[in-house]
Amino acid sequence: MATITSEPSTRVVLVEEPISTKASTTSSSSSFIMDNPLASAIRSTYRSFSERRASLGLTNPGSVENIAKEVQKGVFLNNYSFTGLRADLTKALSVAPLFQISHNFSMGSQALPPYAFVALYGTNRVLLQGNVDNDGQLSANANYRWSPSFVTKTNAQIAPGPGQALLQLDNDYTGKDFTASLKALNPSILEGGLTGIYVASYLQSITPRTAVGLEAVWQRSAMNAGPETAISYCAKYTGANWIASAQLQAQGALNTTYWRRITDKVEAGVDLNLTFLGPGRGRGGGLMGGQMSKEGVATIGAKYDFRQSTFRAQIDSSGRLSCLLEKRIAPSVQVTFAGDIDHWKQQAKIGLAVSLEAASEELMQQQELAQPTSSPPF
């Protein structure tokens, strides 16, 4: 910046001020904010905490929702069992990006529709899936990975009849040693206030083998009804070849699981679910409220992985025995057999499914050579 100065000889002299004067003023202000004793103490504490945290060698423990996935989703066959006859025809149209369509037929099952059409599109960042059945029920999934740590999942369902619509929004953040999740089911503000079900969960590793967490639920069905809240607690311990977990739910239920890898191809799991009693415990008699009930079920199961097949079996304390066999008889043909026997109710159910996968020879070669660069947003 220039300043005009007049001398007695009427000569005008331009005096140039240093350009850095203004910059130095700004720099001094920022340095005062960042280099004051309080800011330095905060930075030093955070740096010390981060170094201490990194020295513990903590790993990501997974999420609260999947704290017992090794048992409930890996060994047990609750998510795979079915009854009646089923045929799945899948046609792969592309590998990178993944694009395929499926025609699913079912007969003799109360849970599966007679016909359903499924379309799937997926990349390393996006997953889109749509499903429509013969009754007009439509369901759609849309997942998007914003970053390697943050994923948003959306699920929408529309069915004929009132009150059959569902909207679910999930946001999962995966840190180095923790996982935080926020879920909303049928969120709405159209009634003049907030309604729906909202679930927040957090699972943190505190040692290389131990993780603890909690889950909070807030729900309100309508504005003329009061909100309800509940908090559940959980813990997980990971051994060399086994994992134990426990969940204490707000309704007064305690769920514990134990998973163990016996060999490279054999896994076993135990699940114990207890519901506590006691008059005066909460408004309804449970451990933290809820309806008074007395239930206790123990389930033990095993999973065997063979070269071309997988066998699962489980039995619980109520006398129910279930098994599932998946056999790949050709590269594109898989046969699945499911059986369920309830000795106390004297009921037996069986299921048989055939899955056919069709793709051109070029696509099959691309699938064998394709190597994903990152985890898909599943």
C-alpha positions as CSV (number, residue, x, y, z in Angstrom):
1,M,0.0,0.0,0.0
2,A,1.4,3.5,-1.0
3,T,1.4,6.7,1.1
4,I,1.9,10.2,-0.4
5,T,4.2,12.5,1.5
6,S,4.9,16.2,0.7
7,E,8.3,17.8,1.3
8,P,9.0,21.6,1.7
9,S,10.4,21.7,-1.9
10,T,7.0,20.7,-3.1
11,R,8.4,17.4,-4.3
12,V,5.9,14.5,-3.9
13,V,7.5,11.3,-2.6
14,L,5.8,7.8,-2.7
15,V,6.6,5.7,0.3
16,E,5.8,2.0,-0.2
17,E,4.6,0.1,2.9
18,P,5.6,-3.5,3.3
19,I,3.0,-5.8,1.7
20,S,3.5,-8.3,4.4
21,T,2.1,-6.0,7.1
22,K,-1.5,-7.1,6.6
23,A,-0.5,-10.7,6.2
24,S,1.6,-10.6,9.3
25,T,-1.4,-9.1,11.2
26,T,-3.6,-12.0,10.1
27,S,-0.9,-14.5,10.8
28,S,-0.4,-13.1,14.3
29,S,-4.1,-13.4,15.0
30,S,-4.3,-17.1,13.8
31,S,-1.1,-17.9,15.8
32,F,-2.7,-16.4,18.9
33,I,-5.7,-18.6,18.4
34,M,-3.7,-21.8,17.7
35,D,-0.6,-21.2,19.8
36,N,-2.1,-20.0,23.0
37,P,-1.6,-22.2,26.1
38,L,-5.2,-23.6,26.1
39,A,-5.0,-24.7,22.4
40,S,-1.6,-26.2,22.9
41,A,-2.7,-28.2,25.9
42,I,-5.7,-29.5,24.0
43,R,-3.6,-30.5,21.0
44,S,-1.0,-32.2,23.3
45,T,-3.7,-34.1,25.1
46,Y,-5.4,-35.3,21.9
47,R,-2.0,-36.3,20.4
48,S,-1.1,-38.2,23.5
49,F,-4.5,-39.9,23.6
50,S,-4.2,-40.8,19.9
51,E,-0.7,-42.3,20.4
52,R,-1.9,-44.2,23.4
53,R,-4.9,-45.5,21.5
54,A,-2.8,-46.6,18.5
55,S,-0.3,-48.4,20.8
56,L,-3.1,-50.6,22.1
57,G,-3.4,-52.4,18.7
58,L,-7.2,-52.2,18.7
59,T,-9.2,-53.4,15.7
60,N,-12.7,-52.8,14.5
61,P,-15.2,-55.0,16.5
62,G,-18.0,-54.9,13.9
63,S,-21.5,-53.5,14.7
64,V,-24.0,-54.1,17.5
65,E,-26.5,-55.5,15.0
66,N,-24.0,-58.1,13.9
67,I,-22.3,-58.8,17.2
68,A,-23.4,-62.5,17.0
69,K,-23.3,-62.9,13.2
70,E,-20.8,-65.9,13.4
71,V,-23.5,-67.9,15.2
72,Q,-26.8,-66.5,14.1
73,K,-25.9,-65.8,10.4
74,G,-22.9,-68.1,9.9
75,V,-23.7,-71.4,11.6
76,F,-27.4,-71.4,12.3
77,L,-29.8,-71.9,9.3
78,N,-32.6,-69.5,10.4
79,N,-31.8,-67.2,7.5
80,Y,-31.6,-70.1,5.0
81,S,-34.4,-72.4,6.0
82,F,-37.6,-72.7,3.8
83,T,-40.4,-75.1,3.0
84,G,-42.0,-76.3,-0.2
85,L,-40.5,-76.2,-3.7
86,R,-38.4,-73.4,-5.0
87,A,-36.6,-72.6,-8.3
88,D,-34.3,-69.6,-8.8
89,L,-33.2,-68.7,-12.3
90,T,-30.4,-66.0,-12.5
91,K,-29.0,-64.4,-15.6
92,A,-25.8,-62.4,-15.4
93,L,-25.7,-59.5,-17.9
94,S,-22.5,-57.8,-16.7
95,V,-19.7,-58.4,-14.2
96,A,-18.0,-54.9,-13.9
97,P,-20.3,-53.3,-13.0
98,L,-22.4,-56.2,-11.7
99,F,-25.8,-56.5,-13.3
100,Q,-28.1,-59.5,-13.1
101,I,-31.8,-60.4,-13.1
102,S,-33.5,-63.4,-11.4
103,H,-36.8,-65.2,-11.6
104,N,-37.9,-66.9,-8.4
105,F,-40.6,-69.5,-8.3
106,S,-42.1,-71.0,-5.2
107,M,-44.8,-73.5,-4.3
108,G,-46.1,-74.8,-1.0
109,S,-44.5,-72.0,1.1
110,Q,-46.3,-69.5,3.3
111,A,-43.4,-67.1,3.5
112,L,-42.4,-66.9,-0.1
113,P,-44.6,-65.6,-3.0
114,P,-45.3,-67.9,-5.9
115,Y,-43.3,-65.6,-8.3
116,A,-40.8,-62.8,-7.8
117,F,-38.7,-60.8,-10.2
118,V,-35.3,-59.4,-8.9
119,A,-32.9,-57.0,-10.6
120,L,-29.5,-56.3,-9.1
121,Y,-26.9,-53.6,-10.0
122,G,-23.7,-53.1,-8.0
123,T,-20.3,-51.4,-8.1
124,N,-17.7,-50.8,-5.4
125,R,-19.7,-47.7,-4.3
126,V,-23.3,-48.3,-5.3
127,L,-25.7,-51.3,-4.8
128,L,-29.2,-51.2,-6.3
129,Q,-31.7,-54.0,-5.9
130,G,-35.4,-54.2,-6.8
131,N,-37.9,-57.0,-6.1
132,V,-41.5,-57.3,-7.2
133,D,-43.8,-60.3,-6.7
134,N,-47.0,-61.5,-8.3
135,D,-49.1,-59.8,-5.6
136,G,-47.7,-56.4,-6.5
137,Q,-45.5,-56.0,-3.4
138,L,-42.4,-54.0,-4.3
139,S,-39.2,-53.7,-2.3
140,A,-36.1,-51.8,-3.2
141,N,-32.6,-51.5,-1.7
142,A,-30.2,-48.6,-2.4
143,N,-26.8,-48.5,-0.7
144,Y,-24.1,-45.9,-1.3
145,R,-20.5,-45.8,0.0
146,W,-19.6,-42.2,0.6
147,S,-16.1,-43.1,1.8
148,P,-14.2,-46.3,2.9
149,S,-15.7,-45.8,6.4
150,F,-19.2,-44.4,5.8
151,V,-22.1,-46.2,4.1
152,T,-25.8,-45.3,3.8
153,K,-28.3,-48.0,3.2
154,T,-31.9,-47.5,2.2
155,N,-34.8,-50.0,2.1
156,A,-38.3,-49.2,0.9
157,Q,-41.3,-51.6,0.7
158,I,-44.7,-50.9,-0.8
159,A,-47.5,-53.5,-0.6
160,P,-51.2,-53.4,-1.5
161,G,-53.4,-52.3,1.4
162,P,-53.2,-49.6,4.0
163,G,-50.3,-49.5,6.5
164,Q,-48.1,-51.8,4.4
165,A,-45.4,-49.3,3.4
166,L,-42.0,-49.3,5.0
167,L,-39.0,-47.0,4.8
168,Q,-35.7,-47.7,6.5
169,L,-32.6,-45.6,6.5
170,D,-29.3,-46.9,7.9
171,N,-26.0,-44.9,8.3
172,D,-23.0,-46.9,9.4
173,Y,-19.6,-45.4,10.2
174,T,-16.7,-47.8,10.6
175,G,-13.7,-46.5,12.5
176,K,-10.4,-48.2,13.2
177,D,-11.6,-49.5,16.6
178,F,-15.3,-48.7,16.7
179,T,-18.5,-48.7,14.7
180,A,-21.4,-46.2,15.0
181,S,-24.8,-46.7,13.5
182,L,-27.9,-44.7,13.2
183,K,-31.2,-46.2,11.9
184,A,-34.6,-44.8,11.2
185,L,-37.8,-46.8,10.4
186,N,-40.7,-44.9,8.9
187,P,-39.5,-41.4,9.9
188,S,-42.0,-38.7,9.5
189,I,-42.8,-35.1,10.6
190,L,-46.1,-34.8,8.7
191,E,-48.3,-35.1,11.8
192,G,-46.8,-32.0,13.4
193,G,-44.0,-33.8,15.2
194,L,-41.4,-36.5,15.0
195,T,-42.8,-40.1,14.6
196,G,-41.2,-43.4,13.8
197,I,-38.5,-45.7,15.2
198,Y,-35.0,-44.5,15.7
199,V,-32.1,-46.7,16.7
200,A,-28.6,-45.5,17.6
201,S,-25.8,-48.0,18.4
202,Y,-22.1,-47.8,19.2
203,L,-19.6,-50.6,19.7
204,Q,-16.0,-49.8,20.9
205,S,-13.0,-52.0,21.3
206,I,-11.3,-51.4,24.7
207,T,-8.7,-54.1,24.4
208,P,-7.4,-56.1,21.4
209,R,-9.9,-58.8,22.3
210,T,-12.7,-57.1,24.2
211,A,-15.5,-54.8,22.9
212,V,-18.4,-53.2,24.7
213,G,-21.3,-51.2,23.3
214,L,-24.9,-50.0,23.7
215,E,-28.0,-49.5,21.6
216,A,-30.7,-46.9,22.3
217,V,-34.2,-47.0,20.8
218,W,-36.6,-44.1,20.6
219,Q,-40.1,-44.7,19.0
220,R,-43.3,-42.9,18.7
221,S,-46.2,-44.4,16.7
222,A,-48.4,-41.2,16.6
223,M,-48.5,-37.7,18.0
224,N,-51.4,-38.7,20.3
225,A,-49.2,-41.4,21.9
226,G,-46.2,-40.8,24.1
227,P,-42.7,-41.7,23.1
228,E,-41.0,-44.9,24.3
229,T,-37.3,-45.4,24.9
230,A,-35.1,-48.4,25.6
231,I,-31.4,-49.0,26.1
232,S,-29.6,-52.3,25.6
233,Y,-26.0,-53.2,26.5
234,C,-23.7,-55.7,24.8
235,A,-20.1,-57.1,25.1
236,K,-18.0,-59.2,22.8
237,Y,-14.8,-61.2,23.4
238,T,-12.6,-62.6,20.6
239,G,-10.3,-65.5,21.3
240,A,-7.8,-67.3,19.1
241,N,-10.4,-69.4,17.4
242,W,-13.6,-68.6,19.3
243,I,-15.9,-65.6,20.0
244,A,-18.3,-65.0,22.9
245,S,-20.9,-62.3,23.0
246,A,-23.7,-61.2,25.4
247,Q,-26.6,-58.8,25.0
248,L,-28.8,-57.4,27.8
249,Q,-31.9,-56.1,26.3
250,A,-34.3,-53.5,27.8
251,Q,-37.2,-55.9,27.7
252,G,-35.6,-58.1,30.3
253,A,-34.0,-60.6,28.0
254,L,-30.4,-61.9,28.1
255,N,-28.9,-63.4,24.9
256,T,-25.5,-65.0,24.9
257,T,-23.7,-66.8,22.1
258,Y,-20.5,-68.8,21.7
259,W,-18.8,-69.6,18.4
260,R,-15.8,-71.8,17.8
261,R,-13.9,-72.9,14.8
262,I,-13.1,-76.5,15.3
263,T,-11.2,-77.1,12.1
264,D,-10.7,-75.2,8.8
265,K,-14.0,-76.6,7.6
266,V,-16.1,-77.1,10.7
267,E,-17.7,-74.4,12.9
268,A,-20.0,-74.8,15.9
269,G,-22.2,-72.3,17.8
270,V,-24.3,-72.1,20.9
271,D,-27.1,-69.6,21.6
272,L,-28.8,-69.1,24.9
273,N,-31.8,-66.8,25.2
274,L,-33.3,-66.1,28.7
275,T,-36.3,-63.9,29.7
276,F,-36.3,-62.8,33.3
277,L,-39.3,-62.8,35.7
278,G,-39.9,-61.0,38.9
279,P,-42.9,-59.0,40.2
280,G,-42.0,-55.4,40.7
281,R,-39.2,-55.3,38.2
282,G,-40.3,-52.6,36.0
283,R,-43.9,-51.8,35.1
284,G,-44.5,-55.2,33.4
285,G,-42.4,-57.5,35.6
286,G,-39.4,-57.8,33.2
287,L,-35.9,-56.9,34.1
288,M,-36.4,-53.3,32.7
289,G,-40.1,-53.3,32.1
290,G,-42.2,-55.0,29.4
291,Q,-44.6,-57.8,29.6
292,M,-44.1,-60.6,32.2
293,S,-43.1,-63.8,30.5
294,K,-40.9,-66.8,31.2
295,E,-38.9,-68.2,28.4
296,G,-35.6,-69.9,28.0
297,V,-34.3,-71.5,24.8
298,A,-30.9,-72.9,24.2
299,T,-29.8,-73.8,20.6
300,I,-26.7,-75.6,19.4
301,G,-25.6,-75.9,15.8
302,A,-22.8,-76.9,13.5
303,K,-21.6,-76.1,10.0
304,Y,-19.6,-78.3,7.7
305,D,-17.9,-77.0,4.6
306,F,-17.1,-79.7,2.0
307,R,-15.5,-79.2,-1.4
308,Q,-18.7,-78.8,-3.3
309,S,-21.3,-78.6,-0.5
310,T,-22.2,-77.0,2.8
311,F,-24.2,-78.7,5.6
312,R,-25.8,-77.0,8.6
313,A,-27.7,-78.6,11.5
314,Q,-29.1,-77.3,14.7
315,I,-31.3,-78.4,17.6
316,D,-32.8,-76.4,20.4
317,S,-34.2,-77.2,23.9
318,S,-37.8,-77.2,22.7
319,G,-37.1,-80.3,20.6
320,R,-36.9,-78.7,17.2
321,L,-34.3,-80.2,14.9
322,S,-33.4,-78.5,11.6
323,C,-30.9,-79.2,8.8
324,L,-29.9,-77.6,5.5
325,L,-27.7,-79.1,2.7
326,E,-26.4,-76.9,-0.2
327,K,-24.8,-79.0,-3.0
328,R,-23.3,-77.6,-6.1
329,I,-23.6,-80.3,-8.7
330,A,-22.3,-78.2,-11.6
331,P,-20.6,-74.8,-11.9
332,S,-24.0,-73.1,-12.6
333,V,-26.4,-75.5,-10.8
334,Q,-27.0,-75.7,-7.0
335,V,-29.5,-77.9,-5.2
336,T,-30.6,-77.1,-1.6
337,F,-32.5,-79.4,0.8
338,A,-34.0,-78.2,4.0
339,G,-35.7,-80.2,6.7
340,D,-37.4,-79.3,10.0
341,I,-38.9,-81.5,12.7
342,D,-40.7,-80.3,15.8
343,H,-41.0,-83.2,18.2
344,W,-43.2,-81.4,20.7
345,K,-45.7,-80.2,18.1
346,Q,-45.3,-83.4,16.0
347,Q,-44.8,-81.4,12.9
348,A,-42.3,-81.9,10.0
349,K,-41.5,-79.7,7.1
350,I,-39.2,-80.1,4.1
351,G,-38.0,-77.9,1.3
352,L,-36.2,-78.5,-2.0
353,A,-34.7,-75.7,-4.2
354,V,-32.8,-75.6,-7.5
355,S,-30.8,-72.6,-8.5
356,L,-29.6,-72.1,-12.0
357,E,-27.1,-69.4,-13.0
358,A,-26.8,-68.5,-16.7
359,A,-24.0,-66.4,-18.2
360,S,-22.0,-66.2,-21.4
361,E,-18.6,-67.8,-21.6
362,E,-17.0,-64.3,-21.8
363,L,-18.8,-63.1,-18.7
364,M,-17.7,-66.2,-16.8
365,Q,-14.1,-65.6,-17.7
366,Q,-14.5,-61.9,-16.6
367,Q,-15.9,-63.1,-13.3
368,E,-13.0,-65.3,-12.6
369,L,-10.5,-62.6,-13.4
370,A,-12.3,-59.7,-11.6
371,Q,-10.7,-58.6,-8.4
372,P,-12.7,-56.1,-6.3
373,T,-10.7,-53.0,-5.3
374,S,-12.8,-52.2,-2.2
375,S,-15.6,-53.7,-0.2
376,P,-19.0,-53.2,-1.8
377,P,-21.6,-51.3,0.2
378,F,-23.6,-54.3,1.4
